[in-house]
PDB file of C-alpha atoms in Angstrom:
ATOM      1  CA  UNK A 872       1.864   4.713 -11.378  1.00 48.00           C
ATOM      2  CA  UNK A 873       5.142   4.138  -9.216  1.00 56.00           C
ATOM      3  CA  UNK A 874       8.205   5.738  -9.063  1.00 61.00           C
ATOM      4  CA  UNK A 875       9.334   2.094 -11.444  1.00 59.00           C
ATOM      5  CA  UNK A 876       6.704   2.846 -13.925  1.00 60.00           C
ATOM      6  CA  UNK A 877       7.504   6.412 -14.632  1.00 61.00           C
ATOM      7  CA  UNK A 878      11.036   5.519 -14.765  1.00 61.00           C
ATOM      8  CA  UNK A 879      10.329   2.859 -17.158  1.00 59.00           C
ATOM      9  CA  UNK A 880       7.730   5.226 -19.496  1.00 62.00           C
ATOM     10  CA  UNK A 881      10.715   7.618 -19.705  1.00 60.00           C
ATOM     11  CA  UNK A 882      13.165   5.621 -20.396  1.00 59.00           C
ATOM     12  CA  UNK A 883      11.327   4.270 -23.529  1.00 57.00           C
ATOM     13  CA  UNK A 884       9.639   7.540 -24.224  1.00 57.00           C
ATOM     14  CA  UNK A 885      10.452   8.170 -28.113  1.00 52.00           C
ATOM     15  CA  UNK A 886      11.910   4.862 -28.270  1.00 49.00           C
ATOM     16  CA  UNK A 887      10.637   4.448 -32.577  1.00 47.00           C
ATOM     17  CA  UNK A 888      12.881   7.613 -33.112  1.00 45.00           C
ATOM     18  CA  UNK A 889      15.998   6.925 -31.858  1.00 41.00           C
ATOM     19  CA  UNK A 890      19.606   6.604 -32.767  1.00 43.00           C
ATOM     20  CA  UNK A 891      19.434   3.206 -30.851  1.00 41.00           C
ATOM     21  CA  UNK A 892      23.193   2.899 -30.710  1.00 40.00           C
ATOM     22  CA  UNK A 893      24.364   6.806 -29.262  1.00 42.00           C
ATOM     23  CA  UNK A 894      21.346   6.798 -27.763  1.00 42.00           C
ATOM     24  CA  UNK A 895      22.503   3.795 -25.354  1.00 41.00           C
ATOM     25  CA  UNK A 896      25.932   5.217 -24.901  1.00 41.00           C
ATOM     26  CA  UNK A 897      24.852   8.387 -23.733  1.00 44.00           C
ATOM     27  CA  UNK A 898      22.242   7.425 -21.053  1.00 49.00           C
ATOM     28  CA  UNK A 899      22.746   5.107 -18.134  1.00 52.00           C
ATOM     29  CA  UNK A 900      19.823   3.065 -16.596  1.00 49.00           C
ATOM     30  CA  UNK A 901      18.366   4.462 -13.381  1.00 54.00           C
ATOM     31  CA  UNK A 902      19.209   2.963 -10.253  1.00 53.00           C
ATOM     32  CA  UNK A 903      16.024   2.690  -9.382  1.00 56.00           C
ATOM     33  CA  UNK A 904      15.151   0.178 -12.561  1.00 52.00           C
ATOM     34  CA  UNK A 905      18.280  -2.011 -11.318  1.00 50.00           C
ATOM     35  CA  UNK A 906      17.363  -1.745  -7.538  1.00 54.00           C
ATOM     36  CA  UNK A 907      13.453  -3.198  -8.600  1.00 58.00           C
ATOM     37  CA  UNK A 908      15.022  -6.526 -10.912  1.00 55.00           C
ATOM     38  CA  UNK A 909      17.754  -6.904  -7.776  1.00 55.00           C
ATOM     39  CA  UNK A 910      15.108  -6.687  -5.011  1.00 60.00           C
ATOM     40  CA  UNK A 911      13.491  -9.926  -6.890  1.00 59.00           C
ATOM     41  CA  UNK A 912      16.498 -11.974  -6.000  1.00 58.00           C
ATOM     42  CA  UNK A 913      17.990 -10.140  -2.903  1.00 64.00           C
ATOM     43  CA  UNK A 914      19.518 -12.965  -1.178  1.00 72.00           C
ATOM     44  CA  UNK A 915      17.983 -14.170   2.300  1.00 79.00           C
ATOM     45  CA  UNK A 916      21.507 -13.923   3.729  1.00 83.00           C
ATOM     46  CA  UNK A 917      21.391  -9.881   2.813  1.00 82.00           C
ATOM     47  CA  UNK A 918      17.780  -9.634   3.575  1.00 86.00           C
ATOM     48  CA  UNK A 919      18.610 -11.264   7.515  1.00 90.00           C
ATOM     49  CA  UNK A 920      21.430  -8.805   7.819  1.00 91.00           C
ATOM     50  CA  UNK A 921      19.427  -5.416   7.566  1.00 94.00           C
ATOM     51  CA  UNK A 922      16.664  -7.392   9.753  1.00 95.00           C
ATOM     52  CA  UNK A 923      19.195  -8.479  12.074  1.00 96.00           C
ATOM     53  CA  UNK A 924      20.846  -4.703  12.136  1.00 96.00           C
ATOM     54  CA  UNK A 925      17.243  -3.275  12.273  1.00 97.00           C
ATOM     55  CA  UNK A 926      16.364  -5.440  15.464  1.00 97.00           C
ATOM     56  CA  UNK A 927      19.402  -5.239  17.082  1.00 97.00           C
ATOM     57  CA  UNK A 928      18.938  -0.910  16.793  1.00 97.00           C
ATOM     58  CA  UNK A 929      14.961  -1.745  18.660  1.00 97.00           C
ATOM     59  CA  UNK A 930      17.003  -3.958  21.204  1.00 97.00           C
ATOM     60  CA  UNK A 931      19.522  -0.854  21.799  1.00 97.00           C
ATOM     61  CA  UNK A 932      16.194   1.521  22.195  1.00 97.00           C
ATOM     62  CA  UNK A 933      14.093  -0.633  24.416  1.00 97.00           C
ATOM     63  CA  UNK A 934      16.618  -2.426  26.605  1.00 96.00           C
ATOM     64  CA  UNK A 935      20.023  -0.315  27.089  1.00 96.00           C
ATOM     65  CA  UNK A 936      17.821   2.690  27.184  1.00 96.00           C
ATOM     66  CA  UNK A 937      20.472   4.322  23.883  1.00 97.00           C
ATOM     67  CA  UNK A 938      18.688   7.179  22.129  1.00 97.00           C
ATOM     68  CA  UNK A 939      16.522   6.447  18.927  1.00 97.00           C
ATOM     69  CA  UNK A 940      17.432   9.398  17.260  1.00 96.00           C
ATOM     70  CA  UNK A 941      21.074   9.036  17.088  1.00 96.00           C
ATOM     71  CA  UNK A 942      21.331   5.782  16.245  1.00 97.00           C
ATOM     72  CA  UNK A 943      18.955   7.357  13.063  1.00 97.00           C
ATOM     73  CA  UNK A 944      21.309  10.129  12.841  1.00 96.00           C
ATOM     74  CA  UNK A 945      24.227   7.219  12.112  1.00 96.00           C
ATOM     75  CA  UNK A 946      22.833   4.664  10.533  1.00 96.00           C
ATOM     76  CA  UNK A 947      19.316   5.846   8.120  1.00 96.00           C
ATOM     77  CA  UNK A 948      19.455   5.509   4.875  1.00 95.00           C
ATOM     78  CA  UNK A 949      16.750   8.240   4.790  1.00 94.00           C
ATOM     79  CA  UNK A 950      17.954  11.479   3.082  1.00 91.00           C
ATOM     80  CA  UNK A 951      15.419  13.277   4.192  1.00 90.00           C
ATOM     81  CA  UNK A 952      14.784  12.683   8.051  1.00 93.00           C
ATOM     82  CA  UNK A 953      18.383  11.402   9.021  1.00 94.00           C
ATOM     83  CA  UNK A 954      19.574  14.416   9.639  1.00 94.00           C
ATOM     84  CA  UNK A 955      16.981  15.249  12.433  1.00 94.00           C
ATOM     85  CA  UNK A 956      16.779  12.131  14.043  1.00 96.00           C
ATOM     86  CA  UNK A 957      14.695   9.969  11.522  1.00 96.00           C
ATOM     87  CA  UNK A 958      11.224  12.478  12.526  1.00 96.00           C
ATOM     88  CA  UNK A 959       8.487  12.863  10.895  1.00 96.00           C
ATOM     89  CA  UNK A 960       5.147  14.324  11.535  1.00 95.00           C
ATOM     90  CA  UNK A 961       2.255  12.044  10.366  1.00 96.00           C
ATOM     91  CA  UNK A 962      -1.396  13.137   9.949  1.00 94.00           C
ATOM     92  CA  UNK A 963      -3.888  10.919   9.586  1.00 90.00           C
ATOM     93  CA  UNK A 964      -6.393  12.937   7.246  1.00 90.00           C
ATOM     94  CA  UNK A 965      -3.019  13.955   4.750  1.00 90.00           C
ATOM     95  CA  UNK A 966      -1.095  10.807   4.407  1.00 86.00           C
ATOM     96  CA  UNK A 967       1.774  11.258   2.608  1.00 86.00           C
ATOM     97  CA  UNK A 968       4.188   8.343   3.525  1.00 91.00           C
ATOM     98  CA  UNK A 969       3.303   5.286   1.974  1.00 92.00           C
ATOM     99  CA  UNK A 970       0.687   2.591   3.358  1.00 93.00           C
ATOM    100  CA  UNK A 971       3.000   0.039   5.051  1.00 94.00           C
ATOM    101  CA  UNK A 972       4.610   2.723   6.841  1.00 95.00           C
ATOM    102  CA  UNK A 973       1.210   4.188   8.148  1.00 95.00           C
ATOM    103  CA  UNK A 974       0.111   1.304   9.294  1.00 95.00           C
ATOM    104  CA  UNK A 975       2.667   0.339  11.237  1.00 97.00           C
ATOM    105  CA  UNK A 976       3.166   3.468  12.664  1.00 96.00           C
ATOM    106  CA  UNK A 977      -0.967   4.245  13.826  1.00 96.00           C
ATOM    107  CA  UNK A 978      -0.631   0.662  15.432  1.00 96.00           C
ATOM    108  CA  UNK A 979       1.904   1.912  17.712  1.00 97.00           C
ATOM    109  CA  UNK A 980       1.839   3.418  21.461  1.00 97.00           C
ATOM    110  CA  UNK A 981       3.761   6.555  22.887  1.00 97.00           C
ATOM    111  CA  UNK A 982       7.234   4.961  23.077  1.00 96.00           C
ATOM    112  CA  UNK A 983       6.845   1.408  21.322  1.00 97.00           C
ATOM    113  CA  UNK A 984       9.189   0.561  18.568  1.00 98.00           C
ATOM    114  CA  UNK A 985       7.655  -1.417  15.738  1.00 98.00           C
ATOM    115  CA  UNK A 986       9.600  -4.559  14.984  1.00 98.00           C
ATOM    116  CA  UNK A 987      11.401  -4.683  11.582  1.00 97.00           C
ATOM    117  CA  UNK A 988       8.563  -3.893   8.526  1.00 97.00           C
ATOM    118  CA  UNK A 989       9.631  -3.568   4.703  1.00 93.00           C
ATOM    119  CA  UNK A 990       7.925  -0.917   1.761  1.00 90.00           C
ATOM    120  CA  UNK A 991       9.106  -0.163  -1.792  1.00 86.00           C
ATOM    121  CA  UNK A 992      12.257   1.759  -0.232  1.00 88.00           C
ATOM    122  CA  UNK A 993      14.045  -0.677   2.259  1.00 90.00           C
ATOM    123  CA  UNK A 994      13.493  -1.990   5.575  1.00 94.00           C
ATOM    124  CA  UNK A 995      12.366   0.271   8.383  1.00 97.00           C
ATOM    125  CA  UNK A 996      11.392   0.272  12.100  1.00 98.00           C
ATOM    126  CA  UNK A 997       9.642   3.074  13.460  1.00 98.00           C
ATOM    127  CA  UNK A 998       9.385   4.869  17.169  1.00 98.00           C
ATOM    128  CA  UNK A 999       6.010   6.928  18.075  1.00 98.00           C
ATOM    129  CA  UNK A1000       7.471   9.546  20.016  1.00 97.00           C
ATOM    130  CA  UNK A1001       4.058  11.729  20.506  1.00 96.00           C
ATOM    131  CA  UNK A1002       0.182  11.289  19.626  1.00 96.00           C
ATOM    132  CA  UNK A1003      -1.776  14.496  19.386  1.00 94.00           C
ATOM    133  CA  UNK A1004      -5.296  13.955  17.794  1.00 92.00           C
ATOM    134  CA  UNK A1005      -5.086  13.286  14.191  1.00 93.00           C
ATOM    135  CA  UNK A1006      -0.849  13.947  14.628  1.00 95.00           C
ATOM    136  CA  UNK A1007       1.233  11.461  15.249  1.00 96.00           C
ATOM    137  CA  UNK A1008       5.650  11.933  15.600  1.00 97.00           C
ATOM    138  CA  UNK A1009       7.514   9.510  14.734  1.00 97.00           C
ATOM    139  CA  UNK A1010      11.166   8.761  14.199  1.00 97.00           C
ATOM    140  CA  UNK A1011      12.681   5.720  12.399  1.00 97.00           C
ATOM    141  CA  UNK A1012      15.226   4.091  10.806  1.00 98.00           C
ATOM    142  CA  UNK A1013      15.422   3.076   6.748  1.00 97.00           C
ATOM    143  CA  UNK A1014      18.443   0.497   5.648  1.00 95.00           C
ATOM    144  CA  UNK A1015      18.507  -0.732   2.132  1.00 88.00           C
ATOM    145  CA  UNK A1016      20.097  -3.605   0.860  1.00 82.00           C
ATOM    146  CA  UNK A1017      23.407  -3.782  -0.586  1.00 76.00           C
ATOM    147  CA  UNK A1018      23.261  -4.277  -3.895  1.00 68.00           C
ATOM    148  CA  UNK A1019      26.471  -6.343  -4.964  1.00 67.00           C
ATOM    149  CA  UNK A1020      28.132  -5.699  -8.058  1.00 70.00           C
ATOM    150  CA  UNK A1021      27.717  -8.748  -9.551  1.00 72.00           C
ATOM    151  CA  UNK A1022      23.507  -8.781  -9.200  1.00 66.00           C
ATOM    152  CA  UNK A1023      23.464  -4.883 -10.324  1.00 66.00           C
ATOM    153  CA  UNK A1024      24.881  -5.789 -13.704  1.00 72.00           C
ATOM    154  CA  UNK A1025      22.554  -9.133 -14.096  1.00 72.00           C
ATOM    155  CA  UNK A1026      19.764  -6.723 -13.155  1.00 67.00           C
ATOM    156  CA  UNK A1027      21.240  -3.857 -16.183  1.00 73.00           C
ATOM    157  CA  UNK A1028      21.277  -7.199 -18.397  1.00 79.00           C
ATOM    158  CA  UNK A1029      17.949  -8.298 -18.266  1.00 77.00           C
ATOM    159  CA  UNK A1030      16.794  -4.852 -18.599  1.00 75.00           C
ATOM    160  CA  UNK A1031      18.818  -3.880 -21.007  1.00 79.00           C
ATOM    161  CA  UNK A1032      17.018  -6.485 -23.157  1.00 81.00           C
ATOM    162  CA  UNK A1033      13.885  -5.637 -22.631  1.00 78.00           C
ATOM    163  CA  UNK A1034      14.657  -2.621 -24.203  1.00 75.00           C
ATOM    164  CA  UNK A1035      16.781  -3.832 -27.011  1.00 80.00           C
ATOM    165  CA  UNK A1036      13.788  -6.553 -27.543  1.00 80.00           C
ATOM    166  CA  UNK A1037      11.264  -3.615 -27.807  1.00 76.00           C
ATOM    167  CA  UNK A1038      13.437  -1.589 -29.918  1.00 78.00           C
ATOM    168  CA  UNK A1039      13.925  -4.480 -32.418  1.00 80.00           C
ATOM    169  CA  UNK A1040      10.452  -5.278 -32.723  1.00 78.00           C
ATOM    170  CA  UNK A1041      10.213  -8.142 -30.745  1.00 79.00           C
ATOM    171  CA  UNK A1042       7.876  -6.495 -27.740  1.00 70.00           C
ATOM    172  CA  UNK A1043       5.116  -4.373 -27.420  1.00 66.00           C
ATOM    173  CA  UNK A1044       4.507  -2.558 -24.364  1.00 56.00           C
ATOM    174  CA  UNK A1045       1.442  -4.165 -24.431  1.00 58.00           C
ATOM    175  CA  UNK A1046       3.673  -7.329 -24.131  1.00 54.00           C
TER     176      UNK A1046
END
C-alpha cells in the first residue's frame, strides 16, 4: 500500500463505532489525503511554474557554472536532504527512493543534470555527483505545488463525503 492508502485505512479505521459528529470535530484530514484529490486537478499554469523553476535551477548548474547544492540548500522542498545540499547516497542492490527517482538518476553521467521528472512527492531534477560500483551520489532538488486555498477545501469536500457516504451506509469499501 501507499502512504494514501494507509492514510485512508486509518482514517476510517473503526468507522461503525463512532460518535460520527465529535468524532469529525476533533480530527482534521491529513494533508496528504487533500494533496492526492488536488494533484488530480493541479492546474497546467502551476504545474509549468515548478517545471519552469526546476529548469531554470539545471540552466543555473550547467551554464553559469552556480553550485547545485546551494541552490538545494534554498529552494528543496526536501526535509530530509535540503539541509546538506539535496545528497543522497543511492545503491543499486538496496533501493530505497522510489522508482522514478532511480531511474532517472542510474541513467545519468558524473555531472549531468536530469531534466525536470515528477514521483508521488513533487517535481524533482537530480545531479550525479559520483559513481562508485553499485553507489551512486546524487544531489537534487524537490518543489511541490502550491496548493491554493480554494482547491484544498474542494479537495476536504469531496473527501469529506466519501466518508460521510460510508458512514451513512451509502458505500462499502468494497465500493
Amino acid at each position: 500500500f501507499d502512504k494514501f492508502d494507509r492514510a485512508f485505512a486509518e482514517y476510517f479505521d473503526g468507522v461503525e463505532a463512532i460518535d460520527l459528529l465529535s468524532e469529525m470535530q476533533r480530527q482534521a484530514l491529513p494533508q496528504d489525503w487533500l494533496r492526492k484529490e488536488f494533484e488530480k486537478h493541479l492546474s497546467e499554469e502551476e504545474k509549468n511554474r515548478v517545471i519552469n523553476m526546476l529548469s531554470s535551477f539545471k540552466n543555473d548548474v550547467e551554464e553559469k557554472g552556480l553550485s547545485f547544492a546551494s541552490k538545494a540548500i534554498l529552494y528543496s522542498q526536501d526535509p530530509g536532504s535540503r539541509a546538506n545540499g539535496g545528497k543522497y547516497t543511492l545503491h543499486r542492490k538496496r533501493p530505497r527512493m522510489v522508482k522514478e527517482f532511480r531511474d532517472v538518476a542510474y541513467r545519468l553521467k558524473e555531472n549531468e543534470v536530469s531534466e525536470p521528472f515528477e514521483t508521488e512527492f513533487g517535481w524533482h531534477i537530480v545531479k550525479v555527483d559520483r559513481i562508485r560500483g553499485q553507489e551512486v551520489d546524487v544531489r537534487h532538488i524537490l518543489l511541490t505545488p502550491e496548493i491554493s486555498p480554494d482547491a484544498m477545501a474542494e479537495a476536504k469536500k469531496k473527501v469529506d463525503l466519501i466518508r460521510k457516504r460510508v458512514v451513512d451506509g451509502e458505500l462499502t469499501f468494497q465500493e
